[in-house]
Amino acid sequence: MLTDSKSPRSGSSIDCPAPVNGPSERALKVALITGITGQDGSYLTEFLLGKGYEVHGLIRRSSNFNTQRINHIYIDPHNAHKARMKLHYADLSDASSLRRWLDSIQPDEVYNLAAQSHVAVSFEIPDYTVDVVATGALRLLEAVRSHVSATGRSHVRYYQAGSSEMFGSTPPPQSETSPFHPRSPYAASKCAAHWYTVNYREAYGLFACNGILFNHESPRRGENFVTRKITRAVGCIKIGLQSKLFLGNLQASRDWGFAGDYVEAMWMMLQQEKADDYVVATEESHTVEEFLEVAFGYAGLKWQDHVVIDKYFRPAEVDNLKGDSSKARKVLGWKPKVGFEQLVKMMVDEDMELAKREKVLVDAGYVDAQQQP
C-alpha cells in the first residue's frame, strides 16, 4: 500500500524539484509516464522496471486515491536502492508543472498516456476532454521541446498514445495511411494530439512517435468500459451478487488485444533509429456479442438470460475497427502474444475471484450489496 511519507496517501509525495541525477552520474535509463495509474501506465511501469529503468509517474491530486494498479510495485522512496518508481503531482492542464518536472527528472523517454479516455463520457464533458487529451498533449510536447532546447538533451524521446477511435467511420482494415474520421470529442482530441506530435517531429526534429493502439484490455481495465463491465458482471452473476447486465450496441465490432502486449510496442517505438507512427493491433475483429458468448460461456452461463439492452448508445456510433499492424510487425518485430479467447478468460478468472471476495464481505455484513437488478 502507498502509505509512507512520500506516498500520495500522505499528501506529501513531491520532493523539491531538483535534478534527479546528472546524465554522467546515472547508469539507469529514466522514463517519465503521464497516466501511470491507468491500465497502460501500470503495465508499462512493470515492463520498464523489468528492463532496468528508473520510472517517474505524474499523478493528479485527488481526495480519492487511484493508485491501486501500481500499489504492488510501489517501494518507499527512502529505500533508495530499491525504489525505482517515484510519483509526483502534476497535471496536463498545468504547463508549468510539466516543464518543472521535466527539468527535475531529466528523463530519457517520455510516455504520454494520460487522458480522459472514455468515449461515451467525452460527449458529456467535451471541453474537459479536449483540454486534457488534445491541449494537454500540446503542453507536454512544448515542455519537452523547451526542455531540450534549454538543456541540449537532444536524445530525449517522446511517445504519444493514439487511439483506433481516430479512424471512426473509416472502413476496416485501418492502417497508418487510412484517413481519420473521428466520431466523438475523445477521438477528435486524439486526432489533434496525433498531428501535434507529427508537427513537433517535423518542425523541431523532436524524436516523437504516435502509437495508434487498437482496443486493448486486461483485468486492470476500468469497470465502466464494456469489456470489464461484462467480465465483472459474469463474476457477480455467477456468485449471486447480480442478475442483470445492461448494455447497448451488441453489434459494435472491435480489435481487442491484451494491454500487457501493447505496452511493449510503445517501448519498441522509442528504441528505433527514426521516429515514426505505428498501428498496433491483433488484426482480428470481434463484436460485443462475441465477447459475451466467450465470457458467459466460460462461466457456464447463457448471456441471453442476463443481458438487457438499455440506453447505452453513443450519439455517433463507430461500427467496426480492425487494425492493419503489418508495419509494426515488420519494422518493430512486434506481434501480440495473447489471443482473443485467452484475454476474455483471463479477465473472467480475475473477476470471478474478485466477486468471491466481495461475497464474503457481503455475507459477513461488512458491505451492503450494491448490485444491479
C-alpha positions as a LaTeX table, in Angstrom:
\begin{tabular}{lrrr}
\hline
Residue & $x$ (\AA) & $y$ (\AA) & $z$ (\AA) \\
\hline
Met1 & 0.00 & 0.00 & 0.00 \\
Leu2 & 1.16 & 3.59 & $-0.64$ \\
Thr3 & 1.21 & 4.75 & 2.97 \\
Asp4 & 4.67 & 6.18 & 3.65 \\
Ser5 & 5.64 & 9.82 & 3.92 \\
Lys6 & 6.48 & 10.04 & 0.24 \\
Ser7 & 3.20 & 8.50 & $-0.88$ \\
Pro8 & 0.15 & 10.24 & $-2.39$ \\
Arg9 & $-1.79$ & 8.84 & 0.57 \\
Ser10 & 0.06 & 11.18 & 2.89 \\
Gly11 & $-0.40$ & 14.27 & 0.75 \\
Ser12 & 3.37 & 14.89 & 0.52 \\
Ser13 & 4.67 & 12.88 & $-2.40$ \\
Ile14 & 6.51 & 15.74 & $-4.08$ \\
Asp15 & 10.12 & 16.49 & $-3.34$ \\
Cys16 & 11.52 & 19.93 & $-4.08$ \\
Pro17 & 12.19 & 19.98 & $-7.83$ \\
Ala18 & 15.89 & 19.42 & $-8.42$ \\
Pro19 & 17.72 & 17.31 & $-10.97$ \\
Val20 & 17.36 & 13.64 & $-10.04$ \\
Asn21 & 20.82 & 12.83 & $-11.33$ \\
Gly22 & 23.17 & 14.29 & $-13.85$ \\
Pro23 & 23.49 & 12.33 & $-17.12$ \\
Ser24 & 27.01 & 11.22 & $-16.20$ \\
Glu25 & 26.01 & 10.14 & $-12.70$ \\
Arg26 & 23.32 & 7.60 & $-13.55$ \\
Ala27 & 23.58 & 4.24 & $-15.18$ \\
Leu28 & 19.83 & 3.63 & $-15.47$ \\
Lys29 & 17.62 & 4.93 & $-18.24$ \\
Val30 & 14.94 & 7.25 & $-16.86$ \\
Ala31 & 11.33 & 7.26 & $-18.09$ \\
Leu32 & 8.58 & 9.75 & $-17.32$ \\
Ile33 & 4.99 & 8.49 & $-17.64$ \\
Thr34 & 1.80 & 10.52 & $-17.55$ \\
Gly35 & $-1.22$ & 8.39 & $-16.75$ \\
Ile36 & 0.90 & 5.99 & $-14.69$ \\
Thr37 & $-2.08$ & 5.00 & $-12.51$ \\
Gly38 & $-4.10$ & 3.80 & $-15.51$ \\
Gln39 & $-4.23$ & 0.36 & $-17.08$ \\
Asp40 & $-1.49$ & 1.06 & $-19.64$ \\
Gly41 & 0.61 & 3.06 & $-17.22$ \\
Ser42 & 0.75 & 0.21 & $-14.72$ \\
Tyr43 & 1.74 & $-2.39$ & $-17.32$ \\
Leu44 & 4.30 & $-0.04$ & $-18.91$ \\
Thr45 & 5.82 & 0.67 & $-15.49$ \\
Glu46 & 6.19 & $-3.05$ & $-14.80$ \\
Phe47 & 7.74 & $-3.54$ & $-18.23$ \\
Leu48 & 10.24 & $-0.68$ & $-17.86$ \\
Leu49 & 11.23 & $-1.70$ & $-14.35$ \\
Gly50 & 11.91 & $-5.15$ & $-15.75$ \\
Lys51 & 14.19 & $-3.51$ & $-18.32$ \\
Gly52 & 16.15 & $-1.79$ & $-15.54$ \\
Tyr53 & 14.66 & 1.69 & $-15.92$ \\
Glu54 & 14.03 & 4.25 & $-13.23$ \\
Val55 & 10.38 & 5.26 & $-13.67$ \\
His56 & 8.75 & 8.53 & $-12.67$ \\
Gly57 & 4.99 & 8.97 & $-12.87$ \\
Leu58 & 2.93 & 12.15 & $-12.86$ \\
Ile59 & $-0.34$ & 11.90 & $-10.96$ \\
Arg60 & $-3.21$ & 14.32 & $-10.35$ \\
Arg61 & $-4.06$ & 15.48 & $-6.87$ \\
Ser62 & $-7.32$ & 13.93 & $-5.70$ \\
Ser63 & $-9.01$ & 13.29 & $-2.39$ \\
Asn64 & $-9.79$ & 9.78 & $-3.67$ \\
Phe65 & $-6.67$ & 7.71 & $-4.21$ \\
Asn66 & $-6.39$ & 5.94 & $-7.54$ \\
Thr67 & $-3.09$ & 4.12 & $-7.16$ \\
Gln68 & $-4.40$ & 0.56 & $-6.78$ \\
Arg69 & $-2.99$ & $-0.56$ & $-10.13$ \\
Ile70 & 0.59 & 0.24 & $-9.05$ \\
Asn71 & 0.43 & $-0.46$ & $-5.30$ \\
His72 & 2.06 & $-3.85$ & $-5.80$ \\
Ile73 & 5.21 & $-2.30$ & $-7.33$ \\
Tyr74 & 5.49 & 0.70 & $-5.02$ \\
Ile75 & 8.52 & 0.88 & $-2.71$ \\
Asp76 & 9.15 & 3.58 & $-0.10$ \\
Pro77 & 11.50 & 6.12 & $-1.77$ \\
His78 & 13.53 & 6.23 & 1.44 \\
Asn79 & 14.70 & 2.77 & 0.35 \\
Ala80 & 16.74 & 4.45 & $-2.34$ \\
His81 & 18.48 & 1.33 & $-3.68$ \\
Lys82 & 15.18 & $-0.45$ & $-4.40$ \\
Ala83 & 12.70 & 2.34 & $-5.13$ \\
Arg84 & 12.97 & 2.76 & $-8.89$ \\
Met85 & 9.40 & 4.09 & $-9.29$ \\
Lys86 & 8.59 & 7.55 & $-7.97$ \\
Leu87 & 5.39 & 9.59 & $-8.13$ \\
His88 & 4.98 & 13.35 & $-8.47$ \\
Tyr89 & 1.97 & 15.65 & $-8.56$ \\
Ala90 & 1.33 & 17.36 & $-11.89$ \\
Asp91 & $-1.44$ & 17.78 & $-14.43$ \\
Leu92 & $-1.69$ & 18.02 & $-18.19$ \\
Ser93 & $-3.76$ & 21.16 & $-17.69$ \\
Asp94 & $-0.81$ & 22.80 & $-15.84$ \\
Ala95 & 2.04 & 23.56 & $-18.24$ \\
Ser96 & 4.34 & 24.89 & $-15.52$ \\
Ser97 & 4.24 & 21.61 & $-13.58$ \\
Leu98 & 5.11 & 19.64 & $-16.70$ \\
Arg99 & 8.17 & 21.74 & $-17.51$ \\
Arg100 & 9.26 & 21.80 & $-13.85$ \\
Trp101 & 9.27 & 18.01 & $-13.57$ \\
Leu102 & 10.97 & 17.53 & $-16.92$ \\
Asp103 & 13.81 & 19.77 & $-15.75$ \\
Ser104 & 13.99 & 17.98 & $-12.42$ \\
Ile105 & 13.68 & 14.37 & $-13.56$ \\
Gln106 & 15.62 & 14.75 & $-16.83$ \\
Pro107 & 14.01 & 11.73 & $-18.48$ \\
Asp108 & 15.42 & 9.88 & $-21.45$ \\
Glu109 & 11.95 & 8.77 & $-22.54$ \\
Val110 & 8.55 & 10.45 & $-22.05$ \\
Tyr111 & 5.33 & 8.46 & $-22.44$ \\
Asn112 & 2.12 & 10.47 & $-22.63$ \\
Leu113 & $-0.61$ & 8.00 & $-21.64$ \\
Ala114 & $-2.82$ & 10.38 & $-19.64$ \\
Ala115 & $-6.30$ & 11.13 & $-20.97$ \\
Gln116 & $-9.99$ & 11.36 & $-20.28$ \\
Ser117 & $-10.23$ & 8.11 & $-22.19$ \\
His118 & $-13.89$ & 7.13 & $-22.03$ \\
Val119 & $-15.53$ & 7.71 & $-25.40$ \\
Ala120 & $-19.14$ & 7.95 & $-24.18$ \\
Val121 & $-18.18$ & 10.28 & $-21.33$ \\
Ser122 & $-16.42$ & 12.60 & $-23.79$ \\
Phe123 & $-19.83$ & 13.54 & $-25.19$ \\
Glu124 & $-20.88$ & 14.67 & $-21.71$ \\
Ile125 & $-17.68$ & 16.59 & $-20.84$ \\
Pro126 & $-16.29$ & 17.61 & $-24.23$ \\
Asp127 & $-14.47$ & 20.78 & $-23.08$ \\
Tyr128 & $-12.54$ & 18.92 & $-20.39$ \\
Thr129 & $-11.78$ & 16.04 & $-22.75$ \\
Val130 & $-10.29$ & 18.37 & $-25.35$ \\
Asp131 & $-8.28$ & 20.30 & $-22.75$ \\
Val132 & $-6.65$ & 17.17 & $-21.34$ \\
Val133 & $-6.38$ & 14.93 & $-24.40$ \\
Ala134 & $-5.55$ & 17.46 & $-27.13$ \\
Thr135 & $-4.23$ & 20.62 & $-25.50$ \\
Gly136 & $-2.65$ & 18.57 & $-22.70$ \\
Ala137 & $-0.56$ & 16.71 & $-25.28$ \\
Leu138 & 0.44 & 20.04 & $-26.83$ \\
Arg139 & 1.51 & 21.39 & $-23.43$ \\
Leu140 & 3.66 & 18.32 & $-22.81$ \\
Leu141 & 5.22 & 18.43 & $-26.27$ \\
Glu142 & 6.08 & 22.10 & $-25.80$ \\
Ala143 & 7.50 & 21.36 & $-22.36$ \\
Val144 & 9.71 & 18.63 & $-23.87$ \\
Arg145 & 10.77 & 20.90 & $-26.74$ \\
Ser146 & 11.69 & 23.80 & $-24.45$ \\
His147 & 13.48 & 21.43 & $-22.04$ \\
Val148 & 15.56 & 20.00 & $-24.88$ \\
Ser149 & 16.30 & 23.48 & $-26.22$ \\
Ala150 & 17.39 & 24.79 & $-22.81$ \\
Thr151 & 19.47 & 21.77 & $-21.76$ \\
Gly152 & 20.77 & 20.40 & $-25.05$ \\
Arg153 & 19.42 & 16.94 & $-24.11$ \\
Ser154 & 18.56 & 16.17 & $-27.73$ \\
His155 & 18.37 & 12.41 & $-27.11$ \\
Val156 & 15.01 & 12.70 & $-25.26$ \\
Arg157 & 12.30 & 10.59 & $-26.93$ \\
Tyr158 & 8.55 & 11.11 & $-26.75$ \\
Tyr159 & 5.64 & 8.67 & $-27.15$ \\
Gln160 & 2.07 & 9.85 & $-27.77$ \\
Ala161 & $-0.76$ & 7.40 & $-27.09$ \\
Gly162 & $-3.11$ & 7.45 & $-30.05$ \\
Ser163 & $-6.34$ & 5.51 & $-30.46$ \\
Ser164 & $-8.14$ & 3.46 & $-33.07$ \\
Glu165 & $-11.15$ & 5.68 & $-32.34$ \\
Met166 & $-9.45$ & 8.30 & $-34.54$ \\
Phe167 & $-10.43$ & 6.22 & $-37.58$ \\
Gly168 & $-14.11$ & 6.29 & $-36.57$ \\
Ser169 & $-16.21$ & 5.52 & $-39.62$ \\
Thr170 & $-13.27$ & 4.78 & $-41.93$ \\
Pro171 & $-13.82$ & 1.26 & $-43.34$ \\
Pro172 & $-11.56$ & $-1.50$ & $-42.00$ \\
Pro173 & $-8.83$ & $-2.58$ & $-42.04$ \\
Gln174 & $-7.29$ & 0.65 & $-40.80$ \\
Ser175 & $-3.55$ & 1.32 & $-41.14$ \\
Glu176 & $-1.18$ & 4.28 & $-40.74$ \\
Thr177 & $-2.26$ & 5.57 & $-44.15$ \\
Ser178 & $-6.02$ & 5.30 & $-43.55$ \\
Pro179 & $-7.82$ & 8.66 & $-43.19$ \\
Phe180 & $-9.09$ & 9.72 & $-39.78$ \\
His181 & $-12.83$ & 10.25 & $-39.36$ \\
Pro182 & $-13.38$ & 10.75 & $-35.62$ \\
Arg183 & $-16.88$ & 10.22 & $-34.23$ \\
Ser184 & $-16.56$ & 11.60 & $-30.69$ \\
Pro185 & $-14.91$ & 14.50 & $-28.84$ \\
Tyr186 & $-12.41$ & 11.98 & $-27.48$ \\
Ala187 & $-11.50$ & 10.73 & $-30.94$ \\
Ala188 & $-11.24$ & 14.26 & $-32.37$ \\
Ser189 & $-8.99$ & 15.22 & $-29.45$ \\
Lys190 & $-6.73$ & 12.23 & $-30.10$ \\
Cys191 & $-6.50$ & 13.29 & $-33.76$ \\
Ala192 & $-5.32$ & 16.73 & $-32.67$ \\
Ala193 & $-2.74$ & 15.19 & $-30.32$ \\
His194 & $-1.55$ & 12.95 & $-33.16$ \\
Trp195 & $-0.96$ & 15.87 & $-35.51$ \\
Tyr196 & 0.65 & 17.99 & $-32.80$ \\
Thr197 & 3.14 & 15.15 & $-32.35$ \\
Val198 & 3.82 & 14.93 & $-36.08$ \\
Asn199 & 4.25 & 18.71 & $-36.22$ \\
Tyr200 & 6.78 & 18.81 & $-33.37$ \\
Arg201 & 8.70 & 15.99 & $-35.03$ \\
Glu202 & 8.82 & 17.78 & $-38.37$ \\
Ala203 & 9.21 & 21.36 & $-37.12$ \\
Tyr204 & 11.71 & 20.86 & $-34.30$ \\
Gly205 & 13.32 & 17.50 & $-35.02$ \\
Leu206 & 11.92 & 16.05 & $-31.81$ \\
Phe207 & 12.05 & 12.24 & $-31.62$ \\
Ala208 & 8.30 & 11.86 & $-31.26$ \\
Cys209 & 6.21 & 8.78 & $-32.10$ \\
Asn210 & 2.49 & 8.13 & $-32.30$ \\
Gly211 & 1.26 & 4.70 & $-31.29$ \\
Ile212 & $-2.20$ & 4.17 & $-32.79$ \\
Leu213 & $-3.31$ & 1.41 & $-30.46$ \\
Phe214 & $-6.48$ & $-0.52$ & $-31.13$ \\
Asn215 & $-8.61$ & $-1.63$ & $-28.17$ \\
His216 & $-6.51$ & $-3.30$ & $-25.51$ \\
Glu217 & $-7.98$ & $-4.79$ & $-22.36$ \\
Ser218 & $-6.91$ & $-6.57$ & $-19.19$ \\
Pro219 & $-8.11$ & $-7.37$ & $-15.66$ \\
Arg220 & $-6.98$ & $-3.80$ & $-14.83$ \\
Arg221 & $-9.38$ & $-2.20$ & $-17.29$ \\
Gly222 & $-11.73$ & 0.39 & $-15.78$ \\
Glu223 & $-15.09$ & $-1.07$ & $-14.79$ \\
Asn224 & $-17.07$ & 1.39 & $-16.93$ \\
Phe225 & $-15.54$ & 0.06 & $-20.16$ \\
Val226 & $-17.73$ & $-2.54$ & $-21.88$ \\
Thr227 & $-15.25$ & $-5.44$ & $-21.72$ \\
Arg228 & $-14.61$ & $-5.11$ & $-17.99$ \\
Lys229 & $-18.27$ & $-4.34$ & $-17.36$ \\
Ile230 & $-19.07$ & $-7.70$ & $-18.93$ \\
Thr231 & $-16.47$ & $-9.74$ & $-17.04$ \\
Arg232 & $-17.32$ & $-8.06$ & $-13.73$ \\
Ala233 & $-20.95$ & $-8.93$ & $-14.32$ \\
Val234 & $-20.09$ & $-12.54$ & $-15.14$ \\
Gly235 & $-18.31$ & $-12.90$ & $-11.80$ \\
Cys236 & $-21.09$ & $-11.22$ & $-9.83$ \\
Ile237 & $-23.87$ & $-13.17$ & $-11.59$ \\
Lys238 & $-22.09$ & $-16.47$ & $-11.13$ \\
Ile239 & $-21.59$ & $-15.80$ & $-7.42$ \\
Gly240 & $-25.12$ & $-14.46$ & $-6.84$ \\
Leu241 & $-24.43$ & $-10.76$ & $-6.35$ \\
Gln242 & $-26.10$ & $-9.65$ & $-9.57$ \\
Ser243 & $-28.68$ & $-10.95$ & $-12.02$ \\
Lys244 & $-28.81$ & $-8.48$ & $-14.94$ \\
Leu245 & $-26.31$ & $-6.69$ & $-17.16$ \\
Phe246 & $-27.38$ & $-3.58$ & $-19.08$ \\
Leu247 & $-25.64$ & $-2.95$ & $-22.42$ \\
Gly248 & $-26.11$ & $-1.02$ & $-25.64$ \\
Asn249 & $-24.97$ & $-1.89$ & $-29.16$ \\
Leu250 & $-24.03$ & $-5.59$ & $-29.21$ \\
Gln251 & $-23.02$ & $-5.49$ & $-32.89$ \\
Ala252 & $-20.21$ & $-2.97$ & $-32.45$ \\
Ser253 & $-17.02$ & $-4.73$ & $-33.57$ \\
Arg254 & $-13.57$ & $-4.10$ & $-32.14$ \\
Asp255 & $-9.99$ & $-5.34$ & $-32.49$ \\
Trp256 & $-9.29$ & $-6.42$ & $-28.89$ \\
Gly257 & $-5.82$ & $-7.26$ & $-27.60$ \\
Phe258 & $-4.02$ & $-7.53$ & $-24.25$ \\
Ala259 & $-2.70$ & $-4.30$ & $-22.75$ \\
Gly260 & 0.39 & $-6.07$ & $-21.43$ \\
Asp261 & 1.40 & $-6.90$ & $-25.01$ \\
Tyr262 & 0.75 & $-3.40$ & $-26.30$ \\
Val263 & 3.00 & $-1.53$ & $-23.86$ \\
Glu264 & 5.97 & $-3.44$ & $-25.27$ \\
Ala265 & 5.17 & $-1.93$ & $-28.67$ \\
Met266 & 5.26 & 1.55 & $-27.10$ \\
Trp267 & 8.77 & 0.92 & $-25.83$ \\
Met268 & 9.89 & $-0.60$ & $-29.12$ \\
Met269 & 8.89 & 2.56 & $-30.99$ \\
Leu270 & 11.27 & 4.64 & $-28.90$ \\
Gln271 & 14.19 & 2.24 & $-29.50$ \\
Gln272 & 14.22 & 2.80 & $-33.28$ \\
Glu273 & 16.74 & 4.95 & $-35.14$ \\
Lys274 & 13.97 & 7.04 & $-36.67$ \\
Ala275 & 10.78 & 8.35 & $-35.07$ \\
Asp276 & 7.61 & 7.19 & $-36.82$ \\
Asp277 & 3.95 & 6.31 & $-36.30$ \\
Tyr278 & 2.63 & 2.76 & $-35.90$ \\
Val279 & $-0.70$ & 0.96 & $-35.72$ \\
Val280 & $-0.73$ & $-1.71$ & $-33.00$ \\
Ala281 & $-3.47$ & $-4.33$ & $-33.36$ \\
Thr282 & $-4.26$ & $-8.05$ & $-33.38$ \\
Glu283 & $-5.79$ & $-7.82$ & $-36.88$ \\
Glu284 & $-8.89$ & $-9.69$ & $-35.63$ \\
Ser285 & $-12.27$ & $-8.10$ & $-35.06$ \\
His286 & $-15.00$ & $-9.35$ & $-32.70$ \\
Thr287 & $-18.42$ & $-7.99$ & $-31.77$ \\
Val288 & $-19.61$ & $-7.23$ & $-28.26$ \\
Glu289 & $-21.96$ & $-10.20$ & $-28.67$ \\
Glu290 & $-18.99$ & $-12.48$ & $-29.38$ \\
Phe291 & $-17.30$ & $-11.16$ & $-26.23$ \\
Leu292 & $-20.47$ & $-12.00$ & $-24.29$ \\
Glu293 & $-20.55$ & $-15.51$ & $-25.75$ \\
Val294 & $-17.00$ & $-16.30$ & $-24.67$ \\
Ala295 & $-17.23$ & $-14.63$ & $-21.25$ \\
Phe296 & $-20.58$ & $-16.06$ & $-20.15$ \\
Gly297 & $-19.93$ & $-19.42$ & $-21.81$ \\
Tyr298 & $-16.63$ & $-19.79$ & $-19.96$ \\
Ala299 & $-18.53$ & $-19.41$ & $-16.68$ \\
Gly300 & $-21.23$ & $-21.89$ & $-17.73$ \\
Leu301 & $-23.85$ & $-19.17$ & $-18.23$ \\
Lys302 & $-26.06$ & $-18.00$ & $-21.11$ \\
Trp303 & $-25.72$ & $-14.30$ & $-21.72$ \\
Gln304 & $-29.25$ & $-14.14$ & $-23.17$ \\
Asp305 & $-30.63$ & $-14.92$ & $-19.69$ \\
His306 & $-29.00$ & $-11.87$ & $-18.14$ \\
Val307 & $-28.30$ & $-9.12$ & $-20.70$ \\
Val308 & $-30.79$ & $-6.29$ & $-21.13$ \\
Ile309 & $-30.44$ & $-3.80$ & $-23.98$ \\
Asp310 & $-30.60$ & $-0.34$ & $-22.47$ \\
Lys311 & $-29.79$ & 3.27 & $-23.42$ \\
Tyr312 & $-26.01$ & 2.86 & $-23.73$ \\
Phe313 & $-25.69$ & 4.16 & $-27.29$ \\
Arg314 & $-23.37$ & 6.94 & $-28.43$ \\
Pro315 & $-24.72$ & 9.96 & $-30.35$ \\
Ala316 & $-22.43$ & 8.85 & $-33.19$ \\
Glu317 & $-21.51$ & 5.17 & $-33.32$ \\
Val318 & $-18.31$ & 3.53 & $-34.54$ \\
Asp319 & $-19.32$ & 0.23 & $-36.07$ \\
Asn320 & $-16.15$ & $-1.65$ & $-36.96$ \\
Leu321 & $-12.50$ & $-1.18$ & $-36.02$ \\
Lys322 & $-9.93$ & $-3.69$ & $-37.26$ \\
Gly323 & $-6.27$ & $-2.79$ & $-37.45$ \\
Asp324 & $-3.60$ & $-3.49$ & $-40.03$ \\
Ser325 & $-0.42$ & $-3.71$ & $-37.92$ \\
Ser326 & 1.85 & $-5.03$ & $-40.67$ \\
Lys327 & 4.21 & $-2.05$ & $-40.32$ \\
Ala328 & 4.72 & $-2.62$ & $-36.58$ \\
Arg329 & 5.25 & $-6.33$ & $-37.16$ \\
Lys330 & 7.82 & $-5.73$ & $-39.90$ \\
Val331 & 9.72 & $-2.70$ & $-38.52$ \\
Leu332 & 9.44 & $-3.28$ & $-34.78$ \\
Gly333 & 9.26 & $-7.07$ & $-34.82$ \\
Trp334 & 6.20 & $-6.85$ & $-32.58$ \\
Lys335 & 3.26 & $-9.22$ & $-32.54$ \\
Pro336 & 0.56 & $-9.96$ & $-29.94$ \\
Lys337 & 1.06 & $-12.92$ & $-27.63$ \\
Val338 & $-2.42$ & $-13.16$ & $-26.07$ \\
Gly339 & $-5.36$ & $-14.12$ & $-28.29$ \\
Phe340 & $-8.99$ & $-13.02$ & $-28.01$ \\
Glu341 & $-10.40$ & $-16.01$ & $-26.11$ \\
Gln342 & $-7.37$ & $-16.18$ & $-23.81$ \\
Leu343 & $-7.83$ & $-12.49$ & $-23.00$ \\
Val344 & $-11.52$ & $-12.85$ & $-22.20$ \\
Lys345 & $-10.92$ & $-15.90$ & $-20.00$ \\
Met346 & $-8.07$ & $-14.13$ & $-18.19$ \\
Met347 & $-10.41$ & $-11.26$ & $-17.34$ \\
Val348 & $-13.24$ & $-13.58$ & $-16.25$ \\
Asp349 & $-10.88$ & $-15.55$ & $-13.99$ \\
Glu350 & $-9.74$ & $-12.38$ & $-12.22$ \\
Asp351 & $-13.25$ & $-11.00$ & $-11.83$ \\
Met352 & $-14.56$ & $-14.32$ & $-10.58$ \\
Glu353 & $-12.02$ & $-14.19$ & $-7.75$ \\
Leu354 & $-12.92$ & $-10.56$ & $-7.06$ \\
Ala355 & $-16.61$ & $-11.45$ & $-6.86$ \\
Lys356 & $-15.86$ & $-14.26$ & $-4.40$ \\
Arg357 & $-14.02$ & $-11.84$ & $-2.11$ \\
Glu358 & $-16.89$ & $-9.37$ & $-2.33$ \\
Lys359 & $-19.38$ & $-12.12$ & $-1.50$ \\
Val360 & $-17.51$ & $-12.88$ & 1.75 \\
Leu361 & $-17.78$ & $-9.24$ & 2.80 \\
Val362 & $-21.45$ & $-9.05$ & 1.82 \\
Asp363 & $-22.35$ & $-12.25$ & 3.69 \\
Ala364 & $-20.49$ & $-11.05$ & 6.78 \\
Gly365 & $-22.39$ & $-7.76$ & 6.74 \\
Tyr366 & $-19.31$ & $-5.63$ & 6.17 \\
Val367 & $-20.53$ & $-4.42$ & 2.77 \\
Asp368 & $-24.02$ & $-3.69$ & 1.51 \\
Ala369 & $-24.82$ & $-5.46$ & $-1.73$ \\
Gln370 & $-24.68$ & $-2.56$ & $-4.21$ \\
Gln371 & $-25.92$ & $-4.69$ & $-7.06$ \\
Gln372 & $-27.86$ & $-4.18$ & $-10.25$ \\
Pro373 & $-31.32$ & $-5.79$ & $-10.52$ \\
\hline
\end{tabular}
